[in-house]
PDB file of C-alpha atoms in Angstrom:
ATOM      1  CA  MET A1306      49.061  69.035-103.879  1.00  0.00           C
ATOM      2  CA  SER A1307      49.903  65.555-106.206  1.00  0.00           C
ATOM      3  CA  PHE A1308      47.773  63.184-103.490  1.00  0.00           C
ATOM      4  CA  LEU A1309      50.432  60.406-103.819  1.00  0.00           C
ATOM      5  CA  THR A1310      50.579  59.123-100.625  1.00  0.00           C
ATOM      6  CA  GLY A1311      46.976  59.538 -99.799  1.00  0.00           C
ATOM      7  CA  THR A1312      47.352  62.083 -97.289  1.00  0.00           C
ATOM      8  CA  SER A1313      45.617  65.665 -97.209  1.00  0.00           C
ATOM      9  CA  THR A1314      45.910  69.242 -95.864  1.00  0.00           C
ATOM     10  CA  GLU A1315      42.905  70.786 -93.975  1.00  0.00           C
ATOM     11  CA  VAL A1316      42.120  73.721 -92.478  1.00  0.00           C
ATOM     12  CA  LEU A1317      41.094  73.173 -88.618  1.00  0.00           C
ATOM     13  CA  TYR A1318      40.448  77.032 -87.528  1.00  0.00           C
ATOM     14  CA  SER A1319      40.953  79.854 -89.142  1.00  0.00           C
ATOM     15  CA  SER A1320      40.071  83.190 -87.058  1.00  0.00           C
ATOM     16  CA  ILE A1321      37.749  85.400 -88.363  1.00  0.00           C
ATOM     17  CA  ALA A1322      38.229  88.548 -86.334  1.00  0.00           C
ATOM     18  CA  THR A1323      40.906  90.953 -84.838  1.00  0.00           C
ATOM     19  CA  ALA A1324      41.945  89.516 -80.922  1.00  0.00           C
ATOM     20  CA  THR A1325      41.711  92.072 -77.943  1.00  0.00           C
ATOM     21  CA  GLN A1326      45.066  94.114 -77.883  1.00  0.00           C
ATOM     22  CA  LEU A1327      46.893  93.493 -75.513  1.00  0.00           C
ATOM     23  CA  ASN A1328      48.829  96.389 -73.595  1.00  0.00           C
ATOM     24  CA  THR A1329      50.278  97.786 -69.897  1.00  0.00           C
ATOM     25  CA  PHE A1330      50.798  93.950 -68.825  1.00  0.00           C
ATOM     26  CA  THR A1331      54.191  92.022 -67.480  1.00  0.00           C
ATOM     27  CA  THR A1332      52.311  88.590 -67.201  1.00  0.00           C
ATOM     28  CA  GLU A1333      51.619  85.934 -69.560  1.00  0.00           C
ATOM     29  CA  ASP A1334      48.957  86.782 -71.019  1.00  0.00           C
ATOM     30  CA  SER A1335      45.708  85.096 -74.230  1.00  0.00           C
ATOM     31  CA  LEU A1336      46.381  86.710 -77.290  1.00  0.00           C
ATOM     32  CA  GLN A1337      42.975  84.925 -78.454  1.00  0.00           C
ATOM     33  CA  LYS A1338      41.055  86.882 -75.463  1.00  0.00           C
ATOM     34  CA  THR A1339      38.079  87.281 -78.294  1.00  0.00           C
ATOM     35  CA  LEU A1340      38.298  84.741 -80.221  1.00  0.00           C
ATOM     36  CA  PRO A1341      37.639  80.862 -79.879  1.00  0.00           C
ATOM     37  CA  PRO A1342      40.108  78.580 -78.833  1.00  0.00           C
ATOM     38  CA  VAL A1343      41.670  76.502 -81.675  1.00  0.00           C
ATOM     39  CA  ILE A1344      39.800  72.843 -81.099  1.00  0.00           C
ATOM     40  CA  ILE A1345      42.248  69.711 -82.225  1.00  0.00           C
ATOM     41  CA  PRO A1346      39.516  66.579 -81.292  1.00  0.00           C
ATOM     42  CA  ALA A1347      39.843  64.072 -79.913  1.00  0.00           C
ATOM     43  CA  GLY A1348      41.550  60.728 -81.105  1.00  0.00           C
ATOM     44  CA  PHE A1349      43.220  63.790 -83.992  1.00  0.00           C
ATOM     45  CA  ALA A1350      46.941  61.264 -84.148  1.00  0.00           C
ATOM     46  CA  PHE A1351      44.975  58.058 -83.976  1.00  0.00           C
ATOM     47  CA  ASN A1352      44.974  57.585 -87.657  1.00  0.00           C
ATOM     48  CA  ALA A1353      47.855  54.330 -87.546  1.00  0.00           C
ATOM     49  CA  ALA A1354      48.517  54.739 -91.361  1.00  0.00           C
ATOM     50  CA  ALA A1355      49.360  58.422 -90.680  1.00  0.00           C
ATOM     51  CA  ALA A1356      52.792  58.358 -89.460  1.00  0.00           C
ATOM     52  CA  GLY A1357      54.290  61.384 -88.405  1.00  0.00           C
ATOM     53  CA  LYS A1358      50.421  63.378 -88.130  1.00  0.00           C
ATOM     54  CA  SER A1359      50.792  66.990 -87.455  1.00  0.00           C
ATOM     55  CA  LEU A1360      49.523  70.733 -86.739  1.00  0.00           C
ATOM     56  CA  ARG A1361      51.058  73.404 -88.853  1.00  0.00           C
ATOM     57  CA  VAL A1362      50.205  76.643 -87.005  1.00  0.00           C
ATOM     58  CA  LYS A1363      50.699  80.326 -88.529  1.00  0.00           C
ATOM     59  CA  ALA A1364      49.616  83.447 -86.990  1.00  0.00           C
ATOM     60  CA  CYS A1365      49.737  87.527 -87.600  1.00  0.00           C
ATOM     61  CA  GLY A1366      49.282  90.452 -85.560  1.00  0.00           C
ATOM     62  CA  ARG A1367      50.856  93.916 -84.505  1.00  0.00           C
ATOM     63  CA  LEU A1368      53.258  95.318 -81.701  1.00  0.00           C
ATOM     64  CA  GLY A1369      53.679  99.025 -80.439  1.00  0.00           C
ATOM     65  CA  THR A1370      56.786  99.630 -78.150  1.00  0.00           C
ATOM     66  CA  THR A1371      58.063 102.578 -76.231  1.00  0.00           C
ATOM     67  CA  GLY A1372      61.561 101.911 -74.939  1.00  0.00           C
ATOM     68  CA  ALA A1373      62.619  98.271 -76.158  1.00  0.00           C
ATOM     69  CA  PRO A1374      61.073  96.228 -73.844  1.00  0.00           C
ATOM     70  CA  THR A1375      60.823  92.411 -74.783  1.00  0.00           C
ATOM     71  CA  PHE A1376      58.581  89.554 -75.486  1.00  0.00           C
ATOM     72  CA  THR A1377      58.117  86.564 -74.674  1.00  0.00           C
ATOM     73  CA  TRP A1378      55.409  84.648 -77.091  1.00  0.00           C
ATOM     74  CA  ASN A1379      53.939  81.185 -75.938  1.00  0.00           C
ATOM     75  CA  LEU A1380      52.122  78.327 -78.025  1.00  0.00           C
ATOM     76  CA  ARG A1381      50.098  76.316 -75.284  1.00  0.00           C
ATOM     77  CA  LEU A1382      47.619  72.936 -75.458  1.00  0.00           C
ATOM     78  CA  LEU A1383      45.056  72.892 -72.789  1.00  0.00           C
ATOM     79  CA  THR A1384      42.436  70.267 -72.268  1.00  0.00           C
ATOM     80  CA  SER A1385      40.310  73.407 -71.031  1.00  0.00           C
ATOM     81  CA  THR A1386      38.694  75.747 -73.321  1.00  0.00           C
ATOM     82  CA  THR A1387      39.730  78.340 -70.902  1.00  0.00           C
ATOM     83  CA  TRP A1388      43.363  79.492 -71.288  1.00  0.00           C
ATOM     84  CA  SER A1389      45.870  79.464 -68.716  1.00  0.00           C
ATOM     85  CA  ALA A1390      49.682  79.744 -68.169  1.00  0.00           C
ATOM     86  CA  GLY A1391      49.441  75.417 -67.861  1.00  0.00           C
ATOM     87  CA  GLY A1392      49.196  72.824 -69.816  1.00  0.00           C
ATOM     88  CA  ILE A1393      52.266  72.157 -72.318  1.00  0.00           C
ATOM     89  CA  GLY A1394      53.753  75.115 -73.432  1.00  0.00           C
ATOM     90  CA  PHE A1395      56.383  75.955 -75.824  1.00  0.00           C
ATOM     91  CA  ALA A1396      57.959  79.571 -75.521  1.00  0.00           C
ATOM     92  CA  THR A1397      60.520  81.889 -77.252  1.00  0.00           C
ATOM     93  CA  ALA A1398      63.037  83.586 -75.239  1.00  0.00           C
ATOM     94  CA  ALA A1399      62.393  87.143 -73.687  1.00  0.00           C
ATOM     95  CA  LEU A1400      62.518  88.475 -77.574  1.00  0.00           C
ATOM     96  CA  THR A1401      63.680  92.222 -77.292  1.00  0.00           C
ATOM     97  CA  ALA A1402      61.549  94.402 -79.282  1.00  0.00           C
ATOM     98  CA  GLY A1403      62.268  97.877 -81.164  1.00  0.00           C
ATOM     99  CA  THR A1404      62.144 100.971 -79.837  1.00  0.00           C
ATOM    100  CA  THR A1405      58.877 103.327 -80.334  1.00  0.00           C
ATOM    101  CA  GLN A1406      57.424 100.758 -82.931  1.00  0.00           C
ATOM    102  CA  THR A1407      53.914 101.455 -83.937  1.00  0.00           C
ATOM    103  CA  LEU A1408      51.556  98.930 -84.778  1.00  0.00           C
ATOM    104  CA  ALA A1409      54.802  96.415 -86.769  1.00  0.00           C
ATOM    105  CA  PRO A1410      53.779  93.133 -87.775  1.00  0.00           C
ATOM    106  CA  TRP A1411      54.768  89.617 -86.631  1.00  0.00           C
ATOM    107  CA  TYR A1412      54.643  86.450 -87.791  1.00  0.00           C
ATOM    108  CA  LEU A1413      54.616  83.118 -86.179  1.00  0.00           C
ATOM    109  CA  ASP A1414      55.207  79.811 -88.119  1.00  0.00           C
ATOM    110  CA  ALA A1415      55.192  76.575 -86.039  1.00  0.00           C
ATOM    111  CA  GLU A1416      55.092  72.887 -86.012  1.00  0.00           C
ATOM    112  CA  ILE A1417      53.911  70.669 -84.484  1.00  0.00           C
ATOM    113  CA  ILE A1418      54.786  66.799 -85.460  1.00  0.00           C
ATOM    114  CA  PHE A1419      52.664  63.859 -83.352  1.00  0.00           C
ATOM    115  CA  ARG A1420      55.773  61.287 -82.261  1.00  0.00           C
ATOM    116  CA  THR A1421      54.464  58.285 -80.503  1.00  0.00           C
ATOM    117  CA  LEU A1422      50.902  58.121 -79.781  1.00  0.00           C
ATOM    118  CA  GLY A1423      50.066  56.681 -75.951  1.00  0.00           C
ATOM    119  CA  ILE A1424      47.420  55.920 -73.878  1.00  0.00           C
ATOM    120  CA  ALA A1425      46.245  58.845 -71.758  1.00  0.00           C
ATOM    121  CA  ALA A1426      48.595  61.451 -71.280  1.00  0.00           C
ATOM    122  CA  ALA A1427      51.351  59.544 -73.176  1.00  0.00           C
ATOM    123  CA  THR A1428      51.547  60.587 -76.505  1.00  0.00           C
ATOM    124  CA  THR A1429      55.034  62.477 -77.339  1.00  0.00           C
ATOM    125  CA  ILE A1430      55.025  65.546 -79.445  1.00  0.00           C
ATOM    126  CA  ALA A1431      57.926  68.240 -80.770  1.00  0.00           C
ATOM    127  CA  ILE A1432      57.600  71.535 -82.000  1.00  0.00           C
ATOM    128  CA  MET A1433      59.778  73.759 -83.569  1.00  0.00           C
ATOM    129  CA  GLY A1434      58.916  77.146 -84.710  1.00  0.00           C
ATOM    130  CA  GLU A1435      59.751  80.824 -85.520  1.00  0.00           C
ATOM    131  CA  VAL A1436      58.237  84.211 -84.442  1.00  0.00           C
ATOM    132  CA  ARG A1437      59.999  87.121 -86.926  1.00  0.00           C
ATOM    133  CA  SER A1438      58.937  90.746 -86.945  1.00  0.00           C
ATOM    134  CA  PRO A1439      61.769  92.352 -89.436  1.00  0.00           C
ATOM    135  CA  LEU A1440      60.667  95.748 -88.504  1.00  0.00           C
ATOM    136  CA  GLY A1441      59.195  95.394 -84.720  1.00  0.00           C
ATOM    137  CA  LEU A1442      62.119  93.208 -83.456  1.00  0.00           C
ATOM    138  CA  ALA A1443      65.983  93.698 -82.285  1.00  0.00           C
ATOM    139  CA  THR A1444      68.668  92.483 -84.741  1.00  0.00           C
ATOM    140  CA  PRO A1445      68.364  89.461 -85.532  1.00  0.00           C
ATOM    141  CA  PHE A1446      64.679  90.056 -85.666  1.00  0.00           C
ATOM    142  CA  ALA A1447      63.596  86.716 -84.572  1.00  0.00           C
ATOM    143  CA  GLY A1448      63.192  84.189 -82.048  1.00  0.00           C
ATOM    144  CA  SER A1449      62.315  80.159 -82.470  1.00  0.00           C
ATOM    145  CA  ILE A1450      59.746  78.276 -80.309  1.00  0.00           C
ATOM    146  CA  PRO A1451      61.480  76.863 -78.404  1.00  0.00           C
ATOM    147  CA  ALA A1452      63.741  79.085 -77.247  1.00  0.00           C
ATOM    148  CA  ASN A1453      67.985  78.213 -77.606  1.00  0.00           C
ATOM    149  CA  ASN A1454      68.656  75.032 -74.976  1.00  0.00           C
ATOM    150  CA  THR A1455      64.673  73.844 -74.337  1.00  0.00           C
ATOM    151  CA  ALA A1456      62.973  70.611 -74.687  1.00  0.00           C
ATOM    152  CA  PHE A1457      61.395  70.742 -78.059  1.00  0.00           C
ATOM    153  CA  THR A1458      59.266  67.112 -77.110  1.00  0.00           C
ATOM    154  CA  ALA A1459      56.555  66.919 -74.233  1.00  0.00           C
ATOM    155  CA  ALA A1460      55.666  63.496 -73.610  1.00  0.00           C
ATOM    156  CA  THR A1461      52.258  64.084 -71.351  1.00  0.00           C
ATOM    157  CA  TYR A1462      49.755  64.541 -74.823  1.00  0.00           C
ATOM    158  CA  ASP A1463      46.699  63.167 -73.786  1.00  0.00           C
ATOM    159  CA  ASN A1464      45.418  61.966 -77.867  1.00  0.00           C
ATOM    160  CA  ALA A1465      41.750  60.756 -76.562  1.00  0.00           C
ATOM    161  CA  LEU A1466      40.642  63.915 -75.467  1.00  0.00           C
ATOM    162  CA  ALA A1467      39.912  66.996 -77.238  1.00  0.00           C
ATOM    163  CA  ASN A1468      42.787  69.777 -76.992  1.00  0.00           C
ATOM    164  CA  TYR A1469      43.409  73.889 -77.314  1.00  0.00           C
ATOM    165  CA  LEU A1470      45.585  75.627 -78.834  1.00  0.00           C
ATOM    166  CA  PHE A1471      46.382  78.736 -77.598  1.00  0.00           C
ATOM    167  CA  LEU A1472      48.865  81.871 -78.157  1.00  0.00           C
ATOM    168  CA  SER A1473      50.334  83.484 -75.651  1.00  0.00           C
ATOM    169  CA  VAL A1474      52.477  86.111 -74.615  1.00  0.00           C
ATOM    170  CA  ALA A1475      54.453  88.567 -71.798  1.00  0.00           C
ATOM    171  CA  CYS A1476      55.664  91.461 -71.619  1.00  0.00           C
ATOM    172  CA  GLY A1477      59.365  92.676 -69.479  1.00  0.00           C
ATOM    173  CA  THR A1478      58.059  96.480 -69.166  1.00  0.00           C
ATOM    174  CA  SER A1479      54.015  97.391 -68.770  1.00  0.00           C
ATOM    175  CA  ASN A1480      53.149 100.692 -70.774  1.00  0.00           C
ATOM    176  CA  ALA A1481      50.348 100.995 -72.454  1.00  0.00           C
ATOM    177  CA  ALA A1482      52.241 101.567 -75.494  1.00  0.00           C
ATOM    178  CA  ASN A1483      53.824  98.325 -75.157  1.00  0.00           C
ATOM    179  CA  LEU A1484      50.723  96.249 -77.469  1.00  0.00           C
ATOM    180  CA  MET A1485      50.243  92.993 -78.635  1.00  0.00           C
ATOM    181  CA  GLN A1486      47.604  92.638 -80.955  1.00  0.00           C
ATOM    182  CA  LEU A1487      46.821  89.072 -82.555  1.00  0.00           C
ATOM    183  CA  GLU A1488      45.472  89.633 -86.485  1.00  0.00           C
ATOM    184  CA  MET A1489      45.146  86.133 -87.756  1.00  0.00           C
ATOM    185  CA  LEU A1490      45.443  82.901 -86.952  1.00  0.00           C
ATOM    186  CA  LYS A1491      45.844  79.717 -88.681  1.00  0.00           C
ATOM    187  CA  CYS A1492      45.744  75.609 -87.481  1.00  0.00           C
ATOM    188  CA  TYR A1493      45.936  72.701 -90.082  1.00  0.00           C
ATOM    189  CA  GLY A1494      45.995  69.711 -89.775  1.00  0.00           C
ATOM    190  CA  GLU A1495      48.654  67.688 -91.748  1.00  0.00           C
ATOM    191  CA  ASN A1496      48.008  63.595 -92.870  1.00  0.00           C
TER     192      ASN A1496
END
C-alpha cells in the first residue's frame, strides 16, 4: 500500500474456527452458528473525508451433495447479534451443485460500498459479489450476489447503530449428505 490517498484497509473480523456443519435442511440458516458475529461498528461510514467507504467480505467453506441439489447463499446485515432471515439481505440465485460431491471447496467474495450517508435507516449501500466452486457447483461453477435482475442497493442501512454481518445458506433438497460448512471468514474495512 502506498498510503498516497491516506486510506487504509484493516481486518475488522477474522474467524478462528470452523463453524457448525449444516445438513438435512432446506430453510435458510446461518453459516456462522458457532462463531461470533461480524460487527460493523456504529458510525463506521461517518468519515466524510472517505467517500465510498466500503467493506470487503471473503469467505470459504466446503459443501457435500448427493444428487444435484441447489444452494442459495445469502449475505445479511442485521442490527441484532441474533441471526434471522431478516434485515438487509442479498442472495445468489439457487445454484445447482454437482452430483455426489465430497467436501468440495467454495469461495465467496463480496464488496459493500456506502454510496450515500443518511440519518437513521437512510444510508444507501451497494453490494456486488460472487460465490464460486470449481469442483462443487455445476457449470458455470459460480453465481453472483445479488442474483440476475435483482436490486444491488438498499437504502435502509442505519449507520448510527452497530450492524452485524451474517452469511447464510438454504438447500433445495433436505438430505444428510447435502451439507454446507463455513471454514474461514474475513471482513475488511476500507477507507
